[in-house]
Short mmCIF file of C-alpha atoms in Angstrom, two decimals:
data_model
loop_
_atom_site.label_atom_id
_atom_site.label_comp_id
_atom_site.label_asym_id
_atom_site.label_seq_id
_atom_site.Cartn_x
_atom_site.Cartn_y
_atom_site.Cartn_z
CA MET A 1 -18.89 -13.55 1.45
CA PHE A 2 -15.22 -14.61 0.71
CA SER A 3 -16.41 -17.54 -2.28
CA ARG A 4 -15.87 -15.22 -5.53
CA PHE A 5 -12.63 -14.60 -5.72
CA THR A 6 -10.78 -13.84 -9.35
CA ARG A 7 -7.96 -17.06 -9.95
CA LEU A 8 -4.93 -16.68 -10.56
CA ARG A 9 -3.11 -18.74 -13.25
CA CYS A 10 0.51 -19.70 -11.80
CA TYR A 11 3.34 -21.16 -13.21
CA SER A 12 3.62 -24.80 -13.51
CA SER A 13 7.61 -23.95 -12.82
CA SER A 14 7.37 -21.80 -10.35
CA SER A 15 6.55 -24.62 -7.65
CA PHE A 16 7.30 -23.05 -3.62
CA LYS A 17 9.79 -26.17 -3.11
CA THR A 18 11.47 -25.02 -6.27
CA ALA A 19 12.12 -21.33 -6.32
CA ILE A 20 13.92 -22.05 -2.15
CA ASP A 21 15.65 -24.70 -3.04
CA THR A 22 16.91 -23.08 -6.13
CA ALA A 23 17.57 -19.86 -4.07
CA GLU A 24 19.90 -21.85 -1.11
CA LYS A 25 22.04 -24.21 -3.14
CA LEU A 26 23.11 -21.38 -6.18
CA VAL A 27 26.44 -19.76 -4.55
CA SER A 28 28.35 -17.39 -6.53
CA PRO A 29 25.37 -14.56 -8.01
CA SER A 30 28.18 -12.27 -9.61
CA SER A 31 28.54 -15.55 -12.35
CA THR A 32 25.58 -16.51 -12.90
CA LYS A 33 23.45 -15.08 -15.80
CA PHE A 34 19.93 -14.42 -14.34
CA ASN A 35 18.76 -18.42 -15.38
CA ASP A 36 17.16 -17.98 -12.24
CA PRO A 37 16.12 -15.10 -10.75
CA PHE A 38 16.27 -16.51 -6.74
CA SER A 39 20.30 -16.60 -8.13
CA ILE A 40 20.44 -12.98 -7.18
CA VAL A 41 20.77 -13.25 -3.36
CA SER A 42 21.92 -16.58 -3.33
CA HIS A 43 25.19 -15.92 -1.48
CA GLU A 44 23.38 -14.34 1.21
CA MET A 45 20.95 -16.88 1.39
CA SER A 46 23.82 -19.61 1.27
CA ASN A 47 25.57 -18.10 3.95
CA LEU A 48 22.55 -17.15 6.37
CA ALA A 49 22.72 -20.27 9.11
CA LYS A 50 26.35 -19.39 9.81
CA SER A 51 25.76 -15.66 9.77
CA ILE A 52 22.95 -15.83 12.58
CA ALA A 53 25.31 -18.78 14.59
CA ASN A 54 27.55 -15.70 14.92
CA LEU A 55 25.09 -13.49 16.21
CA ILE A 56 23.81 -16.23 18.64
CA GLY A 57 26.86 -16.77 20.37
CA SER A 58 26.17 -18.41 23.36
CA GLY A 59 29.39 -19.30 24.65
CA HIS A 60 27.05 -21.98 27.54
CA PRO A 61 27.51 -25.04 25.09
CA THR A 62 24.03 -26.81 26.13
CA LEU A 63 22.23 -23.32 25.31
CA ASN A 64 23.90 -22.89 21.77
CA ARG A 65 23.06 -26.26 21.29
CA VAL A 66 18.84 -25.81 21.38
CA SER A 67 19.19 -22.06 20.40
CA SER A 68 21.03 -23.52 16.90
CA TYR A 69 18.91 -26.73 16.73
CA TYR A 70 16.21 -25.98 13.78
CA PHE A 71 18.94 -23.39 12.20
CA GLU A 72 20.39 -26.95 11.36
CA ALA A 73 17.53 -28.21 8.79
CA GLU A 74 16.56 -27.65 6.22
CA GLY A 75 13.61 -24.94 6.79
CA LYS A 76 12.06 -22.76 3.87
CA ASN A 77 13.96 -19.56 5.22
CA VAL A 78 11.27 -17.36 3.18
CA ARG A 79 10.94 -14.56 5.28
CA PRO A 80 14.72 -13.65 4.75
CA LEU A 81 14.39 -14.32 1.31
CA ILE A 82 11.72 -11.80 0.85
CA VAL A 83 13.85 -8.85 2.93
CA LEU A 84 16.87 -9.64 1.16
CA LEU A 85 14.77 -9.72 -2.47
CA LEU A 86 13.08 -6.83 -1.41
CA SER A 87 16.04 -4.77 -0.23
CA LYS A 88 17.91 -5.64 -3.45
CA ALA A 89 14.36 -4.57 -5.71
CA LEU A 90 14.48 -1.45 -3.40
CA SER A 91 18.25 -0.73 -4.80
CA LYS A 92 16.85 0.01 -7.92
CA ILE A 93 14.60 2.99 -7.20
CA PRO A 94 16.99 6.13 -7.60
CA ILE A 95 19.08 7.22 -4.84
CA GLU A 96 18.06 10.78 -5.14
CA GLN A 97 14.71 9.74 -4.07
CA ARG A 98 15.90 7.99 -1.35
CA ASN A 99 16.00 10.52 0.50
CA ARG A 100 13.51 10.37 3.16
CA ILE A 101 16.47 9.44 6.12
CA SER A 102 19.92 9.48 5.42
CA ILE A 103 21.92 6.81 4.63
CA ASP A 104 24.41 5.54 7.91
CA LYS A 105 27.06 5.64 6.88
CA TYR A 106 28.36 3.36 8.11
CA ASP A 107 25.73 1.43 6.05
CA VAL A 108 27.97 2.22 3.01
CA THR A 109 31.60 1.52 2.20
CA GLU A 110 33.46 3.82 -0.71
CA GLN A 111 30.14 5.81 -0.98
CA SER A 112 31.70 8.08 -3.84
CA HIS A 113 31.00 4.58 -5.71
CA ILE A 114 27.28 6.03 -5.23
CA LYS A 115 26.37 8.29 -7.72
CA GLY A 116 24.57 11.03 -5.52
CA THR A 117 24.81 9.35 -1.85
CA PRO A 118 25.67 12.54 0.80
CA THR A 119 29.45 12.37 2.00
CA ASN A 120 29.20 14.13 5.26
CA ILE A 121 26.37 11.65 7.29
CA SER A 122 27.09 10.92 10.68
CA SER A 123 25.78 7.34 12.56
CA ILE A 124 23.15 7.62 15.06
CA ALA A 125 25.20 7.55 18.84
CA GLY A 126 28.42 8.19 16.86
CA LYS A 127 28.91 4.56 16.38
CA SER A 128 29.00 1.64 13.92
CA VAL A 129 26.20 -0.89 13.65
CA ASP A 130 28.91 -3.50 14.93
CA ASP A 131 29.97 -1.47 17.93
CA SER A 132 27.83 -1.97 21.50
CA LEU A 133 26.61 0.87 22.95
CA SER A 134 27.02 0.32 26.63
CA PRO A 135 30.84 -0.71 27.55
CA LEU A 136 31.15 -4.77 26.96
CA ALA A 137 31.27 -4.93 30.81
CA ILE A 138 28.19 -3.63 31.54
CA LEU A 139 26.42 -5.95 29.14
CA HIS A 140 28.72 -9.34 29.86
CA GLY A 141 28.70 -8.61 34.13
CA ILE A 142 32.40 -9.96 33.32
CA ASN A 143 36.19 -7.72 32.76
CA PRO A 144 36.45 -7.28 28.83
CA LYS A 145 40.37 -7.95 29.96
CA VAL A 146 40.13 -11.41 31.23
CA ILE A 147 40.26 -14.40 28.57
CA LEU A 148 36.43 -15.64 29.37
CA ASP A 149 33.95 -17.31 27.18
CA PRO A 150 31.31 -15.20 28.01
CA LEU A 151 27.53 -16.40 27.48
CA SER A 152 26.80 -13.31 25.61
CA LYS A 153 29.90 -12.92 22.82
CA PRO A 154 30.22 -9.86 20.63
CA MET A 155 27.81 -10.76 17.80
CA ASP A 156 29.51 -10.81 14.46
CA LYS A 157 31.02 -7.59 11.69
CA LEU A 158 28.63 -7.09 9.16
CA PRO A 159 29.85 -7.26 5.47
CA GLU A 160 30.67 -4.53 3.73
CA PHE A 161 28.52 -2.82 1.19
CA ASP A 162 29.00 -4.77 -1.84
CA ILE A 163 28.37 -2.05 -5.17
CA LEU A 164 27.18 -5.02 -7.79
CA ASN A 165 24.94 -6.43 -5.30
CA GLY A 166 23.16 -2.65 -4.00
CA ILE A 167 22.00 -4.44 -0.28
CA LEU A 168 22.53 -2.84 1.98
CA PRO A 169 24.53 -4.17 5.16
CA LYS A 170 21.65 -3.50 7.78
CA GLN A 171 19.19 -4.84 5.41
CA ARG A 172 21.17 -8.01 5.46
CA ARG A 173 20.95 -7.66 9.29
CA LEU A 174 17.07 -7.37 9.19
CA ALA A 175 17.24 -10.79 7.36
CA GLU A 176 18.89 -12.71 9.62
CA ILE A 177 16.85 -10.91 12.46
CA VAL A 178 14.15 -11.87 10.74
CA GLU A 179 14.94 -15.65 10.71
CA MET A 180 16.24 -15.22 14.84
CA ILE A 181 12.52 -14.33 15.12
CA HIS A 182 10.31 -16.00 13.44
CA THR A 183 12.48 -19.69 14.41
CA ALA A 184 11.63 -18.27 18.42
CA SER A 185 8.34 -18.43 17.63
CA LEU A 186 8.97 -21.61 16.21
CA LEU A 187 10.54 -22.74 19.52
CA HIS A 188 7.86 -21.39 21.71
CA ASP A 189 5.07 -22.74 19.11
CA ASP A 190 6.31 -26.71 19.18
CA VAL A 191 6.11 -26.35 23.05
CA ILE A 192 2.41 -24.75 23.34
CA ASP A 193 1.05 -27.41 20.58
CA LEU A 194 3.00 -30.26 22.18
CA SER A 195 4.27 -31.00 18.14
CA ASP A 196 6.94 -33.74 18.06
CA SER A 197 8.14 -33.09 14.58
CA ARG A 198 9.73 -30.28 12.84
CA ARG A 199 11.27 -29.68 9.60
CA GLY A 200 11.39 -34.06 9.25
CA ARG A 201 13.29 -34.39 12.38
CA PRO A 202 12.21 -34.40 15.90
CA SER A 203 11.26 -30.82 17.21
CA GLY A 204 12.74 -29.27 19.80
CA ASN A 205 10.54 -30.11 22.57
CA ILE A 206 11.20 -33.29 21.95
CA ALA A 207 14.93 -33.44 20.84
CA PHE A 208 15.70 -31.67 24.64
CA THR A 209 12.78 -30.40 27.19
CA ASN A 210 10.17 -28.59 26.94
CA LYS A 211 11.91 -25.85 29.15
CA MET A 212 15.04 -25.55 27.33
CA ALA A 213 13.32 -25.06 23.99
CA VAL A 214 11.16 -22.34 25.77
CA LEU A 215 14.59 -20.92 27.51
CA ALA A 216 16.43 -20.94 24.09
CA GLY A 217 13.52 -19.15 22.36
CA ASP A 218 13.85 -16.17 24.92
CA PHE A 219 17.76 -16.38 23.92
CA LEU A 220 16.93 -16.04 20.69
CA LEU A 221 14.30 -12.95 20.94
CA GLY A 222 17.33 -11.70 23.60
CA ARG A 223 20.08 -11.45 21.49
CA ALA A 224 17.86 -10.55 18.25
CA SER A 225 16.74 -7.52 20.44
CA VAL A 226 20.42 -6.78 20.55
CA ALA A 227 21.13 -6.62 16.83
CA ILE A 228 17.66 -4.56 16.00
CA SER A 229 19.25 -1.87 18.73
CA ARG A 230 22.08 -2.03 17.12
CA LEU A 231 20.26 -1.00 13.42
CA ARG A 232 20.37 2.37 15.36
CA ASN A 233 16.98 3.15 13.57
CA PRO A 234 14.27 3.94 16.17
CA GLU A 235 11.68 3.60 12.98
CA VAL A 236 12.63 -0.19 12.18
CA ILE A 237 13.56 -1.08 15.92
CA GLU A 238 9.74 -0.29 16.50
CA LEU A 239 8.67 -2.52 13.80
CA LEU A 240 10.50 -5.16 14.27
CA SER A 241 9.93 -5.13 18.29
CA THR A 242 6.03 -5.18 17.72
CA THR A 243 6.07 -7.82 15.79
CA ILE A 244 7.27 -9.79 18.91
CA ALA A 245 4.69 -8.33 21.08
CA ASN A 246 2.06 -9.66 17.82
CA LEU A 247 3.14 -13.08 17.74
CA VAL A 248 3.00 -13.26 21.40
CA GLU A 249 -0.87 -11.50 21.09
CA GLY A 250 -1.81 -14.12 17.69
CA GLU A 251 -0.93 -16.86 19.97
CA PHE A 252 -3.28 -15.57 23.04
CA MET A 253 -5.91 -15.49 20.05
CA GLN A 254 -5.62 -19.27 19.35
CA LEU A 255 -5.95 -19.90 22.49
CA LYS A 256 -9.34 -18.65 22.60
CA ASN A 257 -10.00 -19.70 19.02
CA THR A 258 -12.71 -18.38 17.86
CA VAL A 259 -15.20 -15.30 19.33
CA ILE A 260 -18.00 -18.45 19.46
CA ASN A 261 -16.08 -20.14 21.80
CA GLU A 262 -16.16 -19.88 25.75
CA VAL A 263 -17.57 -16.73 27.58
CA ASP A 264 -14.63 -14.43 27.93
CA ASN A 265 -12.92 -15.37 31.97
CA GLU A 266 -12.50 -18.99 30.61
CA ILE A 267 -10.11 -20.60 28.84
CA ASN A 268 -9.94 -23.88 27.19
CA ASN A 269 -6.69 -25.61 26.09
CA ASP A 270 -4.41 -28.99 25.88
CA GLY A 271 -8.39 -30.63 26.84
CA GLU A 272 -8.06 -28.39 30.58
CA SER A 273 -10.95 -25.92 31.38
CA LYS A 274 -9.35 -23.21 33.46
CA ARG A 275 -11.58 -20.26 34.97
CA ILE A 276 -9.42 -17.39 34.68
CA PRO A 277 -9.69 -15.01 37.90
CA ASP A 278 -10.87 -12.16 38.10
CA PRO A 279 -9.45 -8.92 38.08
CA THR A 280 -8.91 -6.82 40.88
CA GLY A 281 -9.59 -3.50 40.00
CA LYS A 282 -6.13 -2.08 40.08
CA VAL A 283 -4.63 -1.85 36.98
CA PRO A 284 -7.49 -1.38 34.20
CA THR A 285 -8.01 -3.81 31.97
CA LYS A 286 -9.83 -4.22 28.75
CA GLN A 287 -12.49 -6.72 26.94
CA HIS A 288 -11.31 -7.48 22.96
CA GLU A 289 -12.50 -5.36 20.61
CA TYR A 290 -14.28 -9.04 19.32
CA SER A 291 -16.18 -9.94 22.34
CA VAL A 292 -19.78 -9.58 21.64
CA ASN A 293 -22.71 -10.55 21.71
CA LEU A 294 -23.23 -12.60 18.24
CA VAL A 295 -27.55 -12.56 17.46
CA ASN A 296 -27.13 -14.67 14.35
CA HIS A 297 -25.28 -17.21 11.96
CA ASP A 298 -24.08 -14.86 9.53
CA THR A 299 -23.12 -12.26 11.56
CA ASN A 300 -21.28 -15.48 13.58
CA VAL A 301 -19.31 -16.30 10.83
CA GLU A 302 -18.55 -12.12 9.48
CA ALA A 303 -17.10 -12.29 12.65
CA ALA A 304 -15.23 -15.46 13.12
CA PHE A 305 -13.95 -14.79 9.56
CA GLU A 306 -12.40 -11.75 10.46
CA TYR A 307 -10.80 -12.93 14.05
CA TYR A 308 -8.97 -15.40 11.92
CA LEU A 309 -7.82 -12.95 9.39
CA HIS A 310 -6.52 -10.58 12.55
CA LYS A 311 -4.68 -13.90 14.47
CA THR A 312 -3.44 -14.55 11.20
CA TYR A 313 -1.88 -11.37 10.61
CA LEU A 314 -0.32 -11.65 14.39
CA LYS A 315 1.06 -14.71 14.45
CA THR A 316 1.92 -14.72 10.66
CA ALA A 317 1.67 -11.39 8.79
CA SER A 318 2.91 -9.49 11.39
CA LEU A 319 6.43 -10.06 10.79
CA MET A 320 6.89 -10.74 6.86
CA SER A 321 4.78 -7.15 6.73
CA LYS A 322 6.95 -5.32 8.56
CA SER A 323 9.91 -5.96 8.08
CA CYS A 324 9.38 -5.36 4.62
CA ARG A 325 8.46 -2.15 6.20
CA ALA A 326 11.61 -1.82 7.56
CA ALA A 327 13.68 -2.76 4.47
CA ALA A 328 12.13 0.22 2.83
CA VAL A 329 13.22 2.26 5.66
CA LEU A 330 16.31 1.32 5.58
CA SER A 331 16.47 2.53 1.76
CA GLY A 332 15.55 5.90 2.77
CA ALA A 333 12.39 5.16 0.06
CA GLN A 334 9.59 7.25 0.24
CA ASP A 335 6.67 7.10 2.22
CA ASP A 336 4.46 5.87 -0.18
CA ILE A 337 6.98 3.27 -1.25
CA ILE A 338 7.52 2.24 2.38
CA GLU A 339 3.36 1.84 2.27
CA GLN A 340 3.69 -0.46 -0.61
CA SER A 341 6.64 -2.55 0.51
CA TYR A 342 4.31 -3.19 3.96
CA GLN A 343 0.89 -3.84 1.89
CA PHE A 344 3.17 -6.67 -0.03
CA GLY A 345 4.89 -8.11 2.93
CA ARG A 346 1.15 -7.99 4.42
CA ASN A 347 -1.08 -9.73 2.11
CA LEU A 348 1.99 -12.36 1.21
CA GLY A 349 1.75 -12.95 4.84
CA LEU A 350 -1.93 -13.23 4.69
CA CYS A 351 -1.34 -15.18 1.42
CA PHE A 352 1.28 -18.01 2.76
CA GLN A 353 -1.05 -18.42 5.83
CA ILE A 354 -3.66 -19.48 4.38
CA VAL A 355 -2.38 -21.97 2.17
CA ASP A 356 -0.44 -23.62 5.43
CA ASP A 357 -4.21 -24.24 6.68
CA MET A 358 -5.72 -25.57 3.45
CA LEU A 359 -2.46 -27.94 3.97
CA ASP A 360 -2.67 -29.45 6.98
CA TYR A 361 -6.12 -30.82 5.65
CA THR A 362 -4.29 -32.06 2.19
CA SER A 363 -0.77 -32.79 3.28
CA SER A 364 1.06 -36.15 4.81
CA ASP A 365 3.04 -35.52 8.19
CA THR A 366 5.93 -36.38 5.34
CA GLN A 367 5.45 -34.56 2.96
CA PHE A 368 4.36 -31.27 5.70
CA GLY A 369 7.46 -32.30 7.44
CA LYS A 370 5.41 -31.48 10.77
CA PRO A 371 2.44 -33.41 11.93
CA SER A 372 -0.67 -32.70 9.53
CA GLN A 373 -3.99 -32.57 10.09
CA ALA A 374 -3.11 -30.50 13.00
CA ASP A 375 -5.91 -28.17 13.58
CA LEU A 376 -8.78 -29.37 14.05
CA LYS A 377 -7.27 -31.88 16.82
CA LEU A 378 -6.06 -28.44 18.20
CA GLY A 379 -9.07 -27.65 17.87
CA LEU A 380 -8.52 -24.78 15.45
CA ALA A 381 -10.44 -23.49 13.35
CA THR A 382 -8.88 -22.14 10.26
CA ALA A 383 -10.23 -21.02 6.87
CA PRO A 384 -11.54 -24.65 5.67
CA ILE A 385 -14.42 -25.20 8.28
CA LEU A 386 -15.32 -21.53 8.14
CA PHE A 387 -15.75 -21.76 4.68
CA ALA A 388 -18.16 -25.83 5.79
CA TRP A 389 -19.42 -23.42 8.51
CA GLU A 390 -21.36 -20.79 6.35
CA LYS A 391 -23.73 -23.66 5.00
CA GLU A 392 -23.41 -25.55 7.26
CA PRO A 393 -24.65 -24.24 10.73
CA LYS A 394 -24.20 -27.07 13.36
CA LEU A 395 -20.71 -27.15 12.75
CA GLY A 396 -20.86 -23.90 15.17
CA GLU A 397 -21.28 -26.12 18.17
CA LEU A 398 -18.34 -28.18 17.08
CA ILE A 399 -16.20 -24.86 16.61
CA ALA A 400 -17.07 -24.35 20.18
CA ARG A 401 -16.36 -27.12 22.09
CA LYS A 402 -12.66 -27.34 19.82
CA PHE A 403 -14.30 -30.45 18.39
CA ASN A 404 -13.38 -31.90 21.63
CA GLN A 405 -15.76 -34.99 21.06
CA PRO A 406 -15.04 -38.04 19.39
CA GLY A 407 -16.18 -38.02 15.99
CA ASP A 408 -15.88 -34.38 15.74
CA VAL A 409 -12.54 -34.51 13.99
CA GLU A 410 -14.64 -37.22 11.06
CA ILE A 411 -18.22 -35.12 11.09
CA ALA A 412 -15.56 -31.58 10.90
CA ARG A 413 -13.29 -32.99 7.78
CA LYS A 414 -16.10 -34.12 5.96
CA SER A 415 -18.07 -30.75 6.19
CA VAL A 416 -14.42 -29.26 4.28
CA GLU A 417 -15.25 -31.76 1.49
CA LYS A 418 -18.49 -31.11 1.07
CA TYR A 419 -18.59 -27.67 0.88
CA ASN A 420 -15.95 -27.08 -0.79
CA GLY A 421 -14.26 -25.77 1.64
CA LEU A 422 -10.78 -25.96 0.50
CA GLU A 423 -11.50 -24.61 -3.00
CA LYS A 424 -12.60 -21.60 -1.46
CA THR A 425 -10.01 -21.31 1.02
CA ARG A 426 -7.45 -21.67 -1.95
CA GLU A 427 -9.13 -18.89 -4.01
CA MET A 428 -9.44 -16.38 -0.56
CA ALA A 429 -5.37 -16.80 -0.71
CA THR A 430 -5.51 -16.45 -4.75
CA ASP A 431 -7.17 -12.96 -3.80
CA TYR A 432 -4.20 -11.92 -1.18
CA CYS A 433 -1.57 -13.35 -4.02
CA LEU A 434 -3.10 -10.98 -6.63
CA LYS A 435 -3.21 -8.01 -4.29
CA ALA A 436 0.36 -9.18 -3.67
CA LEU A 437 1.52 -8.87 -6.69
CA ASN A 438 -0.12 -5.61 -7.63
CA ASN A 439 1.60 -3.96 -4.53
CA LEU A 440 5.32 -4.76 -6.61
CA ARG A 441 3.84 -2.41 -9.50
CA PHE A 442 4.99 0.09 -7.16
CA LEU A 443 9.49 -0.58 -7.48
CA PRO A 444 11.11 -0.34 -10.59
CA GLU A 445 11.23 -3.38 -13.08
CA SER A 446 14.22 -5.49 -12.17
CA ASP A 447 15.18 -8.90 -11.54
CA ALA A 448 14.69 -8.66 -7.36
CA ARG A 449 11.35 -7.67 -8.34
CA SER A 450 10.55 -10.48 -10.87
CA ALA A 451 12.29 -13.37 -7.93
CA LEU A 452 9.41 -11.44 -6.02
CA GLU A 453 6.39 -12.33 -8.27
CA LEU A 454 7.86 -15.60 -9.40
CA LEU A 455 8.38 -16.31 -5.33
CA THR A 456 4.37 -14.79 -4.80
CA ASN A 457 3.12 -17.00 -7.29
CA SER A 458 4.98 -19.74 -6.17
CA ILE A 459 2.85 -19.93 -2.43
CA LEU A 460 -0.40 -20.70 -4.12
CA THR A 461 1.38 -24.11 -5.59
CA ARG A 462 3.59 -24.86 -3.09
CA THR A 463 3.01 -28.69 -1.25
CA LYS A 464 5.38 -27.82 1.99
#
């Protein structure tokens, strides 16, 4: 079913690592010629970690340490990079074609410099994005006149709008929020998956404790939610809040793993089988749409792929797609551009995670920055093994029991190799890559669009 995809010829010079490294190292976009497209947002990227640290704002030293831990290490930062590049690409759309919403007067300073920008715009609630909606004494639980270091400090102010850059301050804040949400999910995932390394160093649960890692992730989500609310755009608030719920939904789908796993009232995780209590009837509960009676092998495989892609969307592509949509909404772009921005993020996110699942089979721990070959050990059925199962029905038994019997993991790996599971997975990723590139064609030609195209291509060639 997924065996025929058009292959995309990728430029060897556009490796994922090179693209990301260049974006982080170049720090003076205004004085740099367009030799590398990522230089156009390098200033924002180089200040990302510092800006996020100012948003975290915990006065408790240990909480501040754990919450900031993952931002210290070298990460891919691909999500904020996408938001910033897309925001700059959207700025090339003429202002008169970006009138779906009024651009908040606190987004842009000295608006007279921008031809066609309305001058009679008022902010939602009549306040700046830097101001709290509630009194500080209520938010902090202290008398703000007393000199104390509150556990939730006021957030750092947004930078002024850079006319040469074109990225709105709210879009820069959006990029920071997206990375905070993503990092919170990493802290939680490493506890759930019993990981011992992340970004080439001990994971948060190992460096601190499981409890501290979970609490730090919760705190990051809380601070991200405050920043989301201060964007003062109901549609963007809805989009970003939904991504947090999606991450949890995807994690629950991963607990079950596939549609052919245990019966719906049992879960099996970390080698422990547990029966879920029967509902009392007081609260209506709905059976999951994937809980169906599967009647033959082809139906099983098709349903498993649908389940896998849905889970992949919730865990990875949701944050990318909805943050891209949010960037377009904040730009004032029309509905068709907003939809193409969303589809770009969706297709790119699916491509990104499918490549990640493929790299789990091929990369070493050092190269990958986290334990490789972990998916099978965790009992996860990703695209490579699903493609093998399509050709070898007996693998269904191993998938159903999460490869928990001696020899299961090795049998699965050999089957992936025998039935070209990795090659077919790459073809699937390539298909989503092509779709993402097609979505970008709805944007005006610009350096920023070229950078997004380069980034999209480089995802297929990345090695970590």
